[in-house]
PDB file of C-alpha atoms in Angstrom:
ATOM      1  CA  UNK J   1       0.496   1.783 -23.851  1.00 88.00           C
ATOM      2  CA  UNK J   2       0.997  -1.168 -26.185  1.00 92.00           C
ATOM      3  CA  UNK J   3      -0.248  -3.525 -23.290  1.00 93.00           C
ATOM      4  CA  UNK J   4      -3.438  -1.460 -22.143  1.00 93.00           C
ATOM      5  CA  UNK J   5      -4.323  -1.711 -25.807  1.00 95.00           C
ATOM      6  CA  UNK J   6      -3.666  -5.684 -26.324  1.00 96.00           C
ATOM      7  CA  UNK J   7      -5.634  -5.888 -23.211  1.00 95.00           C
ATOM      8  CA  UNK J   8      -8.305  -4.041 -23.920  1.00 95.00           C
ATOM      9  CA  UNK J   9      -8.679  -5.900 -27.739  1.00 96.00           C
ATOM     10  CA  UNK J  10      -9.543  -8.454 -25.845  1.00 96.00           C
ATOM     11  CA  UNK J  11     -12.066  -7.081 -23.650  1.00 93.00           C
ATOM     12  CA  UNK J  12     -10.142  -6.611 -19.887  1.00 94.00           C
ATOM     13  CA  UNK J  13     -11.135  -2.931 -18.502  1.00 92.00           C
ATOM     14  CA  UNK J  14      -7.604  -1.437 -16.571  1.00 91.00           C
ATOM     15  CA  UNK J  15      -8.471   0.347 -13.533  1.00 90.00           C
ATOM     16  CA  UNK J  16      -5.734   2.720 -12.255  1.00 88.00           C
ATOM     17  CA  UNK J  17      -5.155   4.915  -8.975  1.00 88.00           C
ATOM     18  CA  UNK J  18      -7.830   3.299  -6.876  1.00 90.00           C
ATOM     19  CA  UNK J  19      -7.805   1.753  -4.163  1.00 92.00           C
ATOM     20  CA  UNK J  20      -9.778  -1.387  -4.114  1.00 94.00           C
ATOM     21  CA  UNK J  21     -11.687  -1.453  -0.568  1.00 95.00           C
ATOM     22  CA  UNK J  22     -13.989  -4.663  -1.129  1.00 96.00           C
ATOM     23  CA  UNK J  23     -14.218  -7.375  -3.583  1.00 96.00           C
ATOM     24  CA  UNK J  24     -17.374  -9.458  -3.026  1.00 96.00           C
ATOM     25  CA  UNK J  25     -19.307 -12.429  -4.754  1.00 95.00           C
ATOM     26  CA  UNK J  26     -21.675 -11.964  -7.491  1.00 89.00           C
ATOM     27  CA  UNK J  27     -24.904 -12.642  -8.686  1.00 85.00           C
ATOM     28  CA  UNK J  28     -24.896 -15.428 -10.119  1.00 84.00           C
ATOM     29  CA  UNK J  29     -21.402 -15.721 -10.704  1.00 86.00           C
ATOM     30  CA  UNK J  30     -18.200 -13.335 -10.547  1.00 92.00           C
ATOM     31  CA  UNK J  31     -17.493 -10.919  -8.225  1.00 96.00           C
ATOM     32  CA  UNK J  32     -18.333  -7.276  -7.747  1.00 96.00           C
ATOM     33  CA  UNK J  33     -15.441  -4.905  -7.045  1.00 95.00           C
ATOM     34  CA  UNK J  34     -15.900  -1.517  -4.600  1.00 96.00           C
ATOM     35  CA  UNK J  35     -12.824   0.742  -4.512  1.00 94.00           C
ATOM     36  CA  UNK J  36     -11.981   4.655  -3.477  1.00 94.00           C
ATOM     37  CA  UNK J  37     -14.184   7.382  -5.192  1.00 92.00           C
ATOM     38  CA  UNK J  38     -17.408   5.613  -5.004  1.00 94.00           C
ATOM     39  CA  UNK J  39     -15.891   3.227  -8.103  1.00 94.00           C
ATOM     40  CA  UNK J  40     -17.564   0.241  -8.803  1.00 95.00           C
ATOM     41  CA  UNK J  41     -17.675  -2.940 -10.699  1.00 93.00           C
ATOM     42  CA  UNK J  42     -18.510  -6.207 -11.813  1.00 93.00           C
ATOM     43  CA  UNK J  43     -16.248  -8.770 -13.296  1.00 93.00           C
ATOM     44  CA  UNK J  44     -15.524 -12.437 -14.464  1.00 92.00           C
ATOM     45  CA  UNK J  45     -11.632 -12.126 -12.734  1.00 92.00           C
ATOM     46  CA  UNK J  46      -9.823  -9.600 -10.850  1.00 92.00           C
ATOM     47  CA  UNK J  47      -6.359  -8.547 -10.599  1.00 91.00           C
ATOM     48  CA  UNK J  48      -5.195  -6.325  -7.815  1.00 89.00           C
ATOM     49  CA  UNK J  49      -1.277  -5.444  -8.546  1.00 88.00           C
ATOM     50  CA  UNK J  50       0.583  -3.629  -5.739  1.00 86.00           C
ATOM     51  CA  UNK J  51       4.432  -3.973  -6.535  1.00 87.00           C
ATOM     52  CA  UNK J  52       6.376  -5.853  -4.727  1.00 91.00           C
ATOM     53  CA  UNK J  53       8.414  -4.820  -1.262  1.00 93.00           C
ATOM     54  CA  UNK J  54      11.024  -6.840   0.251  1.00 96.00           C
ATOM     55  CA  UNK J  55       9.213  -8.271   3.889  1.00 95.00           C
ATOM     56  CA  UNK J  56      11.980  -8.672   5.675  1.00 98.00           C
ATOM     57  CA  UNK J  57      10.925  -7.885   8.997  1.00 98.00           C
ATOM     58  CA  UNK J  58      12.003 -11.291  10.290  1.00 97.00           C
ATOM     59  CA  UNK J  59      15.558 -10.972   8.488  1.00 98.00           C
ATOM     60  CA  UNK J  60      15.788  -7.620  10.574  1.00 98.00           C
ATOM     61  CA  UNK J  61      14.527  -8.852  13.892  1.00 98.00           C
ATOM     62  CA  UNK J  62      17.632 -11.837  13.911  1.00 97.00           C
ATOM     63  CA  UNK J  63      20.250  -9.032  13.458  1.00 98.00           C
ATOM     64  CA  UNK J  64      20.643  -9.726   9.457  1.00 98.00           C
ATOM     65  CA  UNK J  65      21.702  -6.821   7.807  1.00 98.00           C
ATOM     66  CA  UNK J  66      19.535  -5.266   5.207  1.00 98.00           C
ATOM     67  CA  UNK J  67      20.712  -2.632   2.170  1.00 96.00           C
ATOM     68  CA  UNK J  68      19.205   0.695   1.171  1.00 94.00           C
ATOM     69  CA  UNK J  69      16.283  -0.703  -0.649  1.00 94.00           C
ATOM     70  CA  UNK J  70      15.240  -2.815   2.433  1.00 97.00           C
ATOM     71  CA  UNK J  71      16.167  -6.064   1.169  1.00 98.00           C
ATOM     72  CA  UNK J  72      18.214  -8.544   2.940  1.00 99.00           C
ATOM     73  CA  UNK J  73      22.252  -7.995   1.768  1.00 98.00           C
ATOM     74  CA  UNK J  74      23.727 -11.077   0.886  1.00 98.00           C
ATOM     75  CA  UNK J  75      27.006 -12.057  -1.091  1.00 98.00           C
ATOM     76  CA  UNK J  76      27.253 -13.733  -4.786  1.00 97.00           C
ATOM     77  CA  UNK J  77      26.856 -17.063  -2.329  1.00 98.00           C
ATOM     78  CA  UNK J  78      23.482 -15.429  -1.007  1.00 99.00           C
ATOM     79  CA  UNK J  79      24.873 -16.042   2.419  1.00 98.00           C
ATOM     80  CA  UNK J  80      23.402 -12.727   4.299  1.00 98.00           C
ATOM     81  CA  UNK J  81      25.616 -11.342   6.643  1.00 98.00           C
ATOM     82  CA  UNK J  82      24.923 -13.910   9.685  1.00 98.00           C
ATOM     83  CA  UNK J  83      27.197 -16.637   8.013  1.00 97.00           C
ATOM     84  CA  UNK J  84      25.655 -20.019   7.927  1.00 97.00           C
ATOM     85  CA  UNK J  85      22.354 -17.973   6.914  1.00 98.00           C
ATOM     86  CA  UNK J  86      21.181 -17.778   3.373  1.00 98.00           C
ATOM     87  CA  UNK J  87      18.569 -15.618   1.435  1.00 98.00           C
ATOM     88  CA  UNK J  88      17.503 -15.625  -2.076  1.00 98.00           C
ATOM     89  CA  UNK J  89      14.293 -13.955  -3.761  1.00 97.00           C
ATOM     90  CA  UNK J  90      12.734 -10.942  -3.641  1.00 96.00           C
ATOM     91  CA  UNK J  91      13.534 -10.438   0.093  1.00 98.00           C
ATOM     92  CA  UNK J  92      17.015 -10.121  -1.596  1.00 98.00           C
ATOM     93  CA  UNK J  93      19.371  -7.207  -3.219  1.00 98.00           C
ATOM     94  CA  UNK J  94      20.780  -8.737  -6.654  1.00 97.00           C
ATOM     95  CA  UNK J  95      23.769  -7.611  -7.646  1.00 96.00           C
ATOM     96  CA  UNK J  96      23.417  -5.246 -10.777  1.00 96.00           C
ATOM     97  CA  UNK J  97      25.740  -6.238 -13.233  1.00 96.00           C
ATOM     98  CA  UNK J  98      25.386  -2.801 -15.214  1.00 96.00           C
ATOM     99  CA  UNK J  99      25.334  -0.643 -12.479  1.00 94.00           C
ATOM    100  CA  UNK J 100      27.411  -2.544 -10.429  1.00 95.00           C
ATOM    101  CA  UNK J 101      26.299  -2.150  -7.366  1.00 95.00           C
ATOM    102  CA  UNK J 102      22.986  -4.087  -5.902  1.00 96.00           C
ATOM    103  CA  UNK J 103      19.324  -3.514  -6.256  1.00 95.00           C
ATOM    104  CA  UNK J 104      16.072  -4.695  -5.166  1.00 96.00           C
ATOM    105  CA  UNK J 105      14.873  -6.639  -8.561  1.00 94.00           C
ATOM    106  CA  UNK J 106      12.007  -9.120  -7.847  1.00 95.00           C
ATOM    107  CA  UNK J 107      11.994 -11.146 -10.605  1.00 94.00           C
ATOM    108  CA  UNK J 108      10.772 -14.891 -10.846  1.00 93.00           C
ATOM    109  CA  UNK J 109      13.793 -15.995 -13.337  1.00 93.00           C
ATOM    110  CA  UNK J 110      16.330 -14.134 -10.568  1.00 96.00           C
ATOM    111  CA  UNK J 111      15.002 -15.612  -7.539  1.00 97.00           C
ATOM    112  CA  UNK J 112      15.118 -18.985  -9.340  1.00 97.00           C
ATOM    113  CA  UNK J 113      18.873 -19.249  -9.861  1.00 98.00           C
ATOM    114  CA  UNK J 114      19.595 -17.517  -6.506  1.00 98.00           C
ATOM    115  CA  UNK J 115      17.585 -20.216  -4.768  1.00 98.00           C
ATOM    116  CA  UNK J 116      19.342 -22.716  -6.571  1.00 98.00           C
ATOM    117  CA  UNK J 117      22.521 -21.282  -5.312  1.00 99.00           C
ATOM    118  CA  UNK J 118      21.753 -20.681  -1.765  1.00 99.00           C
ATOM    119  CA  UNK J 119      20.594 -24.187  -1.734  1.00 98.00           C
ATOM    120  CA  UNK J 120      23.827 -25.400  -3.254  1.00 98.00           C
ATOM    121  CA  UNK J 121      25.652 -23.870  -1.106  1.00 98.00           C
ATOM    122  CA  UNK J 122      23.159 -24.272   2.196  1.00 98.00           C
ATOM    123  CA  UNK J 123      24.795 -27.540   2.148  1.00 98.00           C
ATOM    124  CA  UNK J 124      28.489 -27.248   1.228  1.00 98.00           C
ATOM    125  CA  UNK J 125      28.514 -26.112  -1.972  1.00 98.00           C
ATOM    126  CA  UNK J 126      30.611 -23.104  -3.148  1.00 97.00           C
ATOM    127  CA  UNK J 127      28.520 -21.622  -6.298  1.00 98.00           C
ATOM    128  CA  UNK J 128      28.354 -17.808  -7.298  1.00 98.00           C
ATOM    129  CA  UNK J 129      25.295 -16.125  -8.250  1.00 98.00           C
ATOM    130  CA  UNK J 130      27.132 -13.424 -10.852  1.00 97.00           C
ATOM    131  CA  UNK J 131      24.126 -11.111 -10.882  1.00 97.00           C
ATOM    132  CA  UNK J 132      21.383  -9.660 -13.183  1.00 96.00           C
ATOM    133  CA  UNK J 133      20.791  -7.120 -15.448  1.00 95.00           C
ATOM    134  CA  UNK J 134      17.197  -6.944 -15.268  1.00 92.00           C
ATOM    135  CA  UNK J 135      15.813  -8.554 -18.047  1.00 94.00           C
ATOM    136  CA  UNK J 136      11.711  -8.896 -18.033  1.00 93.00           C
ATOM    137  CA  UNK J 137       9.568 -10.945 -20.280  1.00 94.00           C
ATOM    138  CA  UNK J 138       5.342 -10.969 -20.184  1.00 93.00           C
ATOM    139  CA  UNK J 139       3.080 -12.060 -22.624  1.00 96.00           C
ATOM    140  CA  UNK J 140      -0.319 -10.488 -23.117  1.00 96.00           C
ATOM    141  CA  UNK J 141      -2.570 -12.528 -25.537  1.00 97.00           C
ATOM    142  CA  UNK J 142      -0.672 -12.109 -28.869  1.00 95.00           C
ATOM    143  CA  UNK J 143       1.795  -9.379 -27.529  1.00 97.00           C
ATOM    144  CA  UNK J 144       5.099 -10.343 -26.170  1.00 97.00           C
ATOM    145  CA  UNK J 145       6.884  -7.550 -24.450  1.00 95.00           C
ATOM    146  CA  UNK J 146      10.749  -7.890 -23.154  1.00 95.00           C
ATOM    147  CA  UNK J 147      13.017  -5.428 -21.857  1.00 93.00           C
ATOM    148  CA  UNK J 148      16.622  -5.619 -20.712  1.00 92.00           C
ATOM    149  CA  UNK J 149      19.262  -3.519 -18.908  1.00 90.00           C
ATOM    150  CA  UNK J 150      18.268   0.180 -17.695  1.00 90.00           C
ATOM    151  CA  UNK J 151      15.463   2.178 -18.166  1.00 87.00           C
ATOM    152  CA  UNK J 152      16.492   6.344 -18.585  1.00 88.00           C
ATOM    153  CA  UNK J 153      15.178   6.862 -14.881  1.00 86.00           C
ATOM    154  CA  UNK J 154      17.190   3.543 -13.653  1.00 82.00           C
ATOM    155  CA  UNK J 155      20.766   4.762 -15.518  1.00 80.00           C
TER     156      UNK J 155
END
């Protein structure tokens, strides 16, 4: 709630539970926006957010194992389970290190140090990625927002 009202203090209109279905150029400049339920709109900038999936199809296809959340599996050296093969990012399952087990977190900060590591030790290397405990940060205008650990629903 604190967000959608930062945002809209500063004029941006949140659209939820439609589908957009056609985003167009405008007259003279901007685009206009056409979604589900006859919605429609004009606007300076558009944001479509969709969450995030692991694609993995590829992973799958060479016989690399994937976990429950349909990320790739790897180990804390983010070699998958092909050895010589190495995954990082949100095609990946981080280890939790609260819940101690993995999970699908697509984070940019994650996916940083993992890729690090895979690189590391793409080449010879022998580092550990240790894990994550999910901690977010976004700013919005004057708002910063942060959250670590587990949410009720995640614990």
């Amino acid at each position: 709630r604190l967000v959608e009202e930062e945002l809209s203090r500063h004029g941006v209109r949140i659209v939820g539970g439609c589908t957009v279905e056609r985003i167009e150029a405008g007259e003279p400049h901007g685009f206009v926006v056409s979604g589900s339920g006859g919605f429609t709109a004009s606007a300076d900038l558009v944001l479509v957010a969709t969450g995030a999936r692991p694609d993995t199809d590829l992973a799958a296809a060479a016989g690399i194992p994937l976990g429950p959340s349909g990320a790739i599996r790897v180990t804390q050296r983010m070699e998958t389970g092909i050895p010589g093969i190495w995954a990082a990012g949100d095609c990946v399952e981080t280890w939790h290190r609260i819940l101690q087990r993995p999970a699908y977190l697509p984070l940019g900060t994650t996916a940083h140090k993992q890729g690090r590591v895979a690189g590391e030790n793409a080449v010879g290397g022998e580092h550990l990625f240790a894990g994550s405990v999910g901690t977010q940060t976004v700013k919005v205008f004057e708002l910063a927002i942060a959250r670590t650990g587990l949410r009720e629903a995640e614990a």
